[in-house]
PDB file of C-alpha atoms in Angstrom:
ATOM      1  CA  ASP B   1       0.590 -28.733  45.033  1.00  0.00           C
ATOM      2  CA  ALA B   2      -1.057 -29.652  48.300  1.00  0.00           C
ATOM      3  CA  GLY B   3      -4.358 -27.840  48.806  1.00  0.00           C
ATOM      4  CA  ILE B   4      -3.102 -25.045  50.978  1.00  0.00           C
ATOM      5  CA  THR B   5      -3.760 -21.362  50.362  1.00  0.00           C
ATOM      6  CA  GLN B   6      -2.558 -18.309  52.214  1.00  0.00           C
ATOM      7  CA  SER B   7      -4.217 -14.922  52.080  1.00  0.00           C
ATOM      8  CA  PRO B   8      -3.348 -12.226  51.537  1.00  0.00           C
ATOM      9  CA  ARG B   9      -0.173 -12.827  49.553  1.00  0.00           C
ATOM     10  CA  HIS B  10       1.138  -9.348  50.183  1.00  0.00           C
ATOM     11  CA  LYS B  11       0.211  -6.740  52.757  1.00  0.00           C
ATOM     12  CA  VAL B  12       1.528  -3.390  53.856  1.00  0.00           C
ATOM     13  CA  THR B  13       0.210  -2.103  57.162  1.00  0.00           C
ATOM     14  CA  GLU B  14       0.975   0.631  59.632  1.00  0.00           C
ATOM     15  CA  THR B  15       2.541   0.179  63.039  1.00  0.00           C
ATOM     16  CA  GLY B  16      -0.056  -0.396  65.720  1.00  0.00           C
ATOM     17  CA  THR B  17      -2.761  -1.799  63.472  1.00  0.00           C
ATOM     18  CA  PRO B  18      -4.146  -5.329  63.833  1.00  0.00           C
ATOM     19  CA  VAL B  19      -3.453  -7.791  61.037  1.00  0.00           C
ATOM     20  CA  THR B  20      -4.868 -11.258  60.384  1.00  0.00           C
ATOM     21  CA  LEU B  21      -3.353 -13.763  58.010  1.00  0.00           C
ATOM     22  CA  ARG B  22      -5.341 -16.742  56.873  1.00  0.00           C
ATOM     23  CA  CYS B  23      -4.267 -20.259  56.037  1.00  0.00           C
ATOM     24  CA  HIS B  24      -6.830 -22.478  54.348  1.00  0.00           C
ATOM     25  CA  GLN B  25      -6.383 -26.174  53.549  1.00  0.00           C
ATOM     26  CA  THR B  26      -8.506 -28.654  51.646  1.00  0.00           C
ATOM     27  CA  GLU B  27      -6.504 -31.739  52.694  1.00  0.00           C
ATOM     28  CA  ASN B  28      -8.163 -32.354  56.060  1.00  0.00           C
ATOM     29  CA  HIS B  29      -4.703 -32.508  57.686  1.00  0.00           C
ATOM     30  CA  ARG B  30      -4.622 -32.463  61.465  1.00  0.00           C
ATOM     31  CA  TYR B  31      -1.539 -30.328  62.047  1.00  0.00           C
ATOM     32  CA  MET B  32      -1.096 -26.729  60.958  1.00  0.00           C
ATOM     33  CA  TYR B  33       1.822 -24.392  61.549  1.00  0.00           C
ATOM     34  CA  TRP B  34       2.754 -20.736  61.185  1.00  0.00           C
ATOM     35  CA  TYR B  35       6.386 -19.806  60.542  1.00  0.00           C
ATOM     36  CA  ARG B  36       8.140 -16.575  59.830  1.00  0.00           C
ATOM     37  CA  GLN B  37      11.170 -16.445  57.566  1.00  0.00           C
ATOM     38  CA  ASP B  38      13.846 -13.810  58.006  1.00  0.00           C
ATOM     39  CA  PRO B  39      17.387 -13.662  56.561  1.00  0.00           C
ATOM     40  CA  GLY B  40      19.846 -15.435  58.823  1.00  0.00           C
ATOM     41  CA  HIS B  41      17.101 -16.987  60.961  1.00  0.00           C
ATOM     42  CA  GLY B  42      15.607 -19.589  58.711  1.00  0.00           C
ATOM     43  CA  LEU B  43      12.051 -20.691  59.441  1.00  0.00           C
ATOM     44  CA  ARG B  44      11.011 -19.953  62.993  1.00  0.00           C
ATOM     45  CA  LEU B  45       7.900 -21.503  64.471  1.00  0.00           C
ATOM     46  CA  ILE B  46       5.341 -18.991  65.749  1.00  0.00           C
ATOM     47  CA  HIS B  47       2.355 -21.162  66.702  1.00  0.00           C
ATOM     48  CA  TYR B  48       0.989 -24.504  65.741  1.00  0.00           C
ATOM     49  CA  SER B  49      -2.232 -26.459  65.973  1.00  0.00           C
ATOM     50  CA  TYR B  50      -2.826 -30.166  66.508  1.00  0.00           C
ATOM     51  CA  GLY B  51      -6.585 -30.061  66.135  1.00  0.00           C
ATOM     52  CA  VAL B  52      -9.623 -27.814  66.182  1.00  0.00           C
ATOM     53  CA  LYS B  53      -9.221 -25.362  69.067  1.00  0.00           C
ATOM     54  CA  ASP B  54      -5.938 -27.073  70.060  1.00  0.00           C
ATOM     55  CA  THR B  55      -3.014 -24.718  69.655  1.00  0.00           C
ATOM     56  CA  ASP B  56       0.355 -24.140  71.261  1.00  0.00           C
ATOM     57  CA  LYS B  57       3.220 -21.660  71.185  1.00  0.00           C
ATOM     58  CA  GLY B  58       6.375 -21.970  69.142  1.00  0.00           C
ATOM     59  CA  GLU B  59       9.767 -20.301  69.469  1.00  0.00           C
ATOM     60  CA  VAL B  60       8.696 -16.745  68.606  1.00  0.00           C
ATOM     61  CA  SER B  61       5.090 -16.408  69.729  1.00  0.00           C
ATOM     62  CA  ASP B  62       5.263 -13.019  71.474  1.00  0.00           C
ATOM     63  CA  GLY B  63       2.999 -10.503  69.734  1.00  0.00           C
ATOM     64  CA  TYR B  64       1.067 -13.195  67.855  1.00  0.00           C
ATOM     65  CA  SER B  65      -2.119 -15.113  68.523  1.00  0.00           C
ATOM     66  CA  VAL B  66      -3.836 -17.873  66.560  1.00  0.00           C
ATOM     67  CA  SER B  67      -7.211 -19.482  66.243  1.00  0.00           C
ATOM     68  CA  ARG B  68      -8.465 -22.664  64.657  1.00  0.00           C
ATOM     69  CA  SER B  69     -12.236 -22.953  64.827  1.00  0.00           C
ATOM     70  CA  LYS B  70     -12.456 -25.515  62.025  1.00  0.00           C
ATOM     71  CA  THR B  71     -10.097 -28.050  60.510  1.00  0.00           C
ATOM     72  CA  GLU B  72      -9.471 -26.152  57.288  1.00  0.00           C
ATOM     73  CA  ASP B  73      -8.614 -22.697  58.642  1.00  0.00           C
ATOM     74  CA  PHE B  74      -5.760 -21.481  60.825  1.00  0.00           C
ATOM     75  CA  LEU B  75      -5.621 -17.749  61.475  1.00  0.00           C
ATOM     76  CA  LEU B  76      -2.592 -15.789  62.633  1.00  0.00           C
ATOM     77  CA  THR B  77      -3.255 -12.403  64.234  1.00  0.00           C
ATOM     78  CA  LEU B  78      -0.842  -9.636  65.010  1.00  0.00           C
ATOM     79  CA  GLU B  79      -2.772  -7.669  67.618  1.00  0.00           C
ATOM     80  CA  SER B  80      -0.712  -4.512  67.167  1.00  0.00           C
ATOM     81  CA  ALA B  81       1.796  -4.786  64.341  1.00  0.00           C
ATOM     82  CA  THR B  82       5.388  -3.626  64.882  1.00  0.00           C
ATOM     83  CA  SER B  83       8.197  -3.088  62.389  1.00  0.00           C
ATOM     84  CA  SER B  84       9.989  -6.149  63.803  1.00  0.00           C
ATOM     85  CA  GLN B  85       7.116  -8.252  62.490  1.00  0.00           C
ATOM     86  CA  THR B  86       7.954  -7.358  58.895  1.00  0.00           C
ATOM     87  CA  SER B  87       8.668 -10.776  57.426  1.00  0.00           C
ATOM     88  CA  VAL B  88       7.540 -13.518  55.106  1.00  0.00           C
ATOM     89  CA  TYR B  89       5.001 -15.758  56.806  1.00  0.00           C
ATOM     90  CA  PHE B  90       4.514 -19.369  55.800  1.00  0.00           C
ATOM     91  CA  CYS B  91       1.734 -21.693  56.776  1.00  0.00           C
ATOM     92  CA  ALA B  92       2.363 -25.437  56.693  1.00  0.00           C
ATOM     93  CA  ILE B  93       0.165 -28.489  57.085  1.00  0.00           C
ATOM     94  CA  ARG B  94       0.955 -32.053  58.085  1.00  0.00           C
ATOM     95  CA  ASP B  95      -1.116 -35.207  58.117  1.00  0.00           C
ATOM     96  CA  ARG B  96       0.591 -37.364  60.731  1.00  0.00           C
ATOM     97  CA  GLU B  97       3.360 -36.969  63.256  1.00  0.00           C
ATOM     98  CA  ILE B  98       6.181 -38.480  61.224  1.00  0.00           C
ATOM     99  CA  THR B  99       5.462 -37.093  57.794  1.00  0.00           C
ATOM    100  CA  GLU B 100       6.469 -34.163  55.660  1.00  0.00           C
ATOM    101  CA  ALA B 101       4.929 -30.737  55.923  1.00  0.00           C
ATOM    102  CA  PHE B 102       3.464 -28.946  52.922  1.00  0.00           C
ATOM    103  CA  PHE B 103       3.860 -25.202  52.724  1.00  0.00           C
ATOM    104  CA  GLY B 104       1.635 -22.443  51.467  1.00  0.00           C
ATOM    105  CA  GLN B 105       2.914 -19.839  49.024  1.00  0.00           C
ATOM    106  CA  GLY B 106       3.818 -17.406  51.778  1.00  0.00           C
ATOM    107  CA  THR B 107       2.601 -13.938  52.775  1.00  0.00           C
ATOM    108  CA  ARG B 108       4.929 -10.992  52.575  1.00  0.00           C
ATOM    109  CA  LEU B 109       4.005  -8.583  55.359  1.00  0.00           C
ATOM    110  CA  THR B 110       5.528  -5.136  55.629  1.00  0.00           C
ATOM    111  CA  VAL B 111       4.877  -2.995  58.703  1.00  0.00           C
ATOM    112  CA  VAL B 112       5.687   0.680  58.149  1.00  0.00           C
TER     113      VAL B 112
ATOM    114  CA  GLY V   1      14.076 -26.132  74.473  1.00  0.00           C
ATOM    115  CA  GLU V   2      14.363 -27.956  71.210  1.00  0.00           C
ATOM    116  CA  ASN V   3      16.996 -26.638  68.860  1.00  0.00           C
ATOM    117  CA  VAL V   4      18.339 -27.509  65.419  1.00  0.00           C
ATOM    118  CA  GLU V   5      21.673 -26.065  64.343  1.00  0.00           C
ATOM    119  CA  GLN V   6      22.698 -26.056  60.691  1.00  0.00           C
ATOM    120  CA  HIS V   7      26.085 -25.491  59.058  1.00  0.00           C
ATOM    121  CA  PRO V   8      27.401 -23.945  56.952  1.00  0.00           C
ATOM    122  CA  SER V   9      25.205 -20.929  56.309  1.00  0.00           C
ATOM    123  CA  THR V  10      26.599 -20.552  52.784  1.00  0.00           C
ATOM    124  CA  LEU V  11      28.331 -23.065  50.558  1.00  0.00           C
ATOM    125  CA  SER V  12      29.809 -22.624  47.102  1.00  0.00           C
ATOM    126  CA  VAL V  13      30.889 -25.602  45.021  1.00  0.00           C
ATOM    127  CA  GLN V  14      31.969 -26.154  41.460  1.00  0.00           C
ATOM    128  CA  GLU V  15      29.527 -27.916  39.179  1.00  0.00           C
ATOM    129  CA  GLY V  16      30.054 -31.651  39.416  1.00  0.00           C
ATOM    130  CA  ASP V  17      31.506 -31.526  42.919  1.00  0.00           C
ATOM    131  CA  SER V  18      29.755 -32.805  46.035  1.00  0.00           C
ATOM    132  CA  ALA V  19      28.081 -30.690  48.710  1.00  0.00           C
ATOM    133  CA  VAL V  20      27.526 -31.615  52.345  1.00  0.00           C
ATOM    134  CA  ILE V  21      25.285 -29.789  54.810  1.00  0.00           C
ATOM    135  CA  LYS V  22      25.212 -30.765  58.468  1.00  0.00           C
ATOM    136  CA  CYS V  23      22.625 -30.385  61.218  1.00  0.00           C
ATOM    137  CA  THR V  24      22.605 -31.190  64.902  1.00  0.00           C
ATOM    138  CA  TYR V  25      19.580 -31.496  67.143  1.00  0.00           C
ATOM    139  CA  SER V  26      19.229 -31.156  70.865  1.00  0.00           C
ATOM    140  CA  ASP V  27      16.327 -33.424  71.825  1.00  0.00           C
ATOM    141  CA  SER V  28      17.109 -37.124  71.853  1.00  0.00           C
ATOM    142  CA  ALA V  29      13.378 -37.820  71.397  1.00  0.00           C
ATOM    143  CA  SER V  30      13.524 -36.394  67.855  1.00  0.00           C
ATOM    144  CA  ASN V  31      12.408 -39.088  65.456  1.00  0.00           C
ATOM    145  CA  TYR V  32      11.919 -37.588  62.001  1.00  0.00           C
ATOM    146  CA  PHE V  33      14.444 -35.560  59.991  1.00  0.00           C
ATOM    147  CA  PRO V  34      13.363 -33.998  56.700  1.00  0.00           C
ATOM    148  CA  TRP V  35      15.314 -31.803  54.316  1.00  0.00           C
ATOM    149  CA  TYR V  36      13.702 -29.026  52.300  1.00  0.00           C
ATOM    150  CA  LYS V  37      14.831 -27.060  49.286  1.00  0.00           C
ATOM    151  CA  GLN V  38      13.660 -23.514  48.756  1.00  0.00           C
ATOM    152  CA  GLU V  39      14.256 -21.799  45.448  1.00  0.00           C
ATOM    153  CA  LEU V  40      14.227 -18.039  45.267  1.00  0.00           C
ATOM    154  CA  GLY V  41      10.767 -16.609  45.860  1.00  0.00           C
ATOM    155  CA  LYS V  42       9.165 -20.012  46.301  1.00  0.00           C
ATOM    156  CA  ARG V  43       7.933 -22.171  49.135  1.00  0.00           C
ATOM    157  CA  PRO V  44      10.108 -24.836  50.789  1.00  0.00           C
ATOM    158  CA  GLN V  45       9.602 -28.327  49.376  1.00  0.00           C
ATOM    159  CA  LEU V  46      10.686 -31.679  50.719  1.00  0.00           C
ATOM    160  CA  ILE V  47      13.567 -33.349  48.918  1.00  0.00           C
ATOM    161  CA  ILE V  48      14.363 -36.255  51.241  1.00  0.00           C
ATOM    162  CA  ASP V  49      13.627 -37.410  54.769  1.00  0.00           C
ATOM    163  CA  ILE V  50      14.800 -40.045  57.229  1.00  0.00           C
ATOM    164  CA  ARG V  51      13.294 -41.625  60.294  1.00  0.00           C
ATOM    165  CA  SER V  52      15.136 -42.397  63.492  1.00  0.00           C
ATOM    166  CA  ASN V  53      15.191 -46.151  62.877  1.00  0.00           C
ATOM    167  CA  VAL V  54      17.232 -45.737  59.681  1.00  0.00           C
ATOM    168  CA  GLY V  55      20.891 -44.720  59.347  1.00  0.00           C
ATOM    169  CA  GLU V  56      21.020 -43.708  55.695  1.00  0.00           C
ATOM    170  CA  LYS V  57      18.706 -43.062  52.782  1.00  0.00           C
ATOM    171  CA  LYS V  58      19.484 -42.301  49.144  1.00  0.00           C
ATOM    172  CA  ASP V  59      17.489 -40.897  46.257  1.00  0.00           C
ATOM    173  CA  GLN V  60      19.537 -40.569  43.078  1.00  0.00           C
ATOM    174  CA  ARG V  61      22.098 -37.805  43.711  1.00  0.00           C
ATOM    175  CA  ILE V  62      20.809 -36.996  47.183  1.00  0.00           C
ATOM    176  CA  ALA V  63      21.481 -38.888  50.396  1.00  0.00           C
ATOM    177  CA  VAL V  64      20.874 -38.275  54.071  1.00  0.00           C
ATOM    178  CA  THR V  65      22.754 -39.882  56.950  1.00  0.00           C
ATOM    179  CA  LEU V  66      21.724 -39.977  60.591  1.00  0.00           C
ATOM    180  CA  ASN V  67      23.907 -40.499  63.657  1.00  0.00           C
ATOM    181  CA  LYS V  68      21.562 -40.813  66.624  1.00  0.00           C
ATOM    182  CA  THR V  69      24.352 -41.168  69.162  1.00  0.00           C
ATOM    183  CA  ALA V  70      25.908 -37.872  68.143  1.00  0.00           C
ATOM    184  CA  LYS V  71      22.518 -36.340  67.381  1.00  0.00           C
ATOM    185  CA  HIS V  72      23.432 -35.124  63.940  1.00  0.00           C
ATOM    186  CA  PHE V  73      22.297 -35.715  60.375  1.00  0.00           C
ATOM    187  CA  SER V  74      23.701 -34.629  57.056  1.00  0.00           C
ATOM    188  CA  LEU V  75      22.568 -33.978  53.503  1.00  0.00           C
ATOM    189  CA  HIS V  76      24.878 -35.104  50.706  1.00  0.00           C
ATOM    190  CA  ILE V  77      24.434 -33.943  47.129  1.00  0.00           C
ATOM    191  CA  THR V  78      26.704 -35.537  44.543  1.00  0.00           C
ATOM    192  CA  GLU V  79      27.456 -34.361  40.998  1.00  0.00           C
ATOM    193  CA  THR V  80      26.013 -30.950  41.737  1.00  0.00           C
ATOM    194  CA  GLN V  81      24.270 -29.031  38.962  1.00  0.00           C
ATOM    195  CA  PRO V  82      23.383 -25.331  38.624  1.00  0.00           C
ATOM    196  CA  GLU V  83      19.737 -26.146  39.366  1.00  0.00           C
ATOM    197  CA  ASP V  84      20.789 -27.395  42.801  1.00  0.00           C
ATOM    198  CA  SER V  85      21.469 -23.762  43.742  1.00  0.00           C
ATOM    199  CA  ALA V  86      18.930 -22.907  46.439  1.00  0.00           C
ATOM    200  CA  VAL V  87      18.503 -22.604  50.188  1.00  0.00           C
ATOM    201  CA  TYR V  88      18.354 -25.919  52.004  1.00  0.00           C
ATOM    202  CA  PHE V  89      16.720 -26.414  55.404  1.00  0.00           C
ATOM    203  CA  CYS V  90      16.964 -29.320  57.763  1.00  0.00           C
ATOM    204  CA  ALA V  91      14.254 -29.969  60.319  1.00  0.00           C
ATOM    205  CA  ALA V  92      13.458 -32.257  63.215  1.00  0.00           C
ATOM    206  CA  THR V  93      10.293 -33.353  64.893  1.00  0.00           C
ATOM    207  CA  ILE V  94      10.049 -34.388  68.502  1.00  0.00           C
ATOM    208  CA  GLN V  95       7.954 -37.414  69.292  1.00  0.00           C
ATOM    209  CA  GLY V  96       4.721 -36.538  71.059  1.00  0.00           C
ATOM    210  CA  THR V  97       5.012 -32.764  70.789  1.00  0.00           C
ATOM    211  CA  TYR V  98       3.839 -32.164  67.190  1.00  0.00           C
ATOM    212  CA  LYS V  99       6.500 -29.465  66.828  1.00  0.00           C
ATOM    213  CA  TYR V 100       8.379 -29.148  63.560  1.00  0.00           C
ATOM    214  CA  ILE V 101      11.618 -27.218  64.116  1.00  0.00           C
ATOM    215  CA  PHE V 102      13.857 -25.965  61.314  1.00  0.00           C
ATOM    216  CA  GLY V 103      17.520 -25.124  61.070  1.00  0.00           C
ATOM    217  CA  THR V 104      18.635 -21.689  59.933  1.00  0.00           C
ATOM    218  CA  GLY V 105      19.266 -22.746  56.333  1.00  0.00           C
ATOM    219  CA  THR V 106      22.223 -23.143  53.970  1.00  0.00           C
ATOM    220  CA  ARG V 107      22.495 -21.135  50.784  1.00  0.00           C
ATOM    221  CA  LEU V 108      24.103 -23.430  48.210  1.00  0.00           C
ATOM    222  CA  LYS V 109      25.643 -21.943  45.088  1.00  0.00           C
ATOM    223  CA  VAL V 110      26.754 -24.245  42.330  1.00  0.00           C
ATOM    224  CA  LEU V 111      29.240 -22.490  40.093  1.00  0.00           C
ATOM    225  CA  ALA V 112      29.234 -23.410  36.421  1.00  0.00           C
TER     226      ALA V 112
END
């Protein structure tokens, strides 16, 4: 497996609370991505990063923010969690523009 | 914006038959088209990919074809086996944007 770790793996949180998910890589890959996976919607891109402090929005970025202060870490923050953000979140990393992405194990987030 | 459509959403085939999954993309600047397999409870993993300068690629029982004019690409699995049962995702990347956009997925069931 590519050196990519997500934490936590599972989390239950209450509506209105902030939540931060972490993606850590040991591959020194330039590109990092956050997706959410929901039945019937596939993998939807939330935010992505193309370098330290270089990030951009994906298809479903509302309610989410990200930060990448160093190459190995990409953080996804839900400022005020809502039930609609209950999902499985995947981080992915990629070395170059036309190459495959490697996924983390996923984080199952439940907002109650 | 960029969009990748995938059909069908579910597909059932008898063991030994062939399966075909189709995707269309909206941005003519897309230049890389990977396919991922996701088994239940696991992370997506690459099974085959194709670049925009190639029309077809094969790897044992799996093949991918690309029609740039029509902006669609397909995954072909021959001699299907029960272990091929999974969710399959197509994806496309757009040159110069670093985005990695996925289709909505196809749940393939191979019936013994």
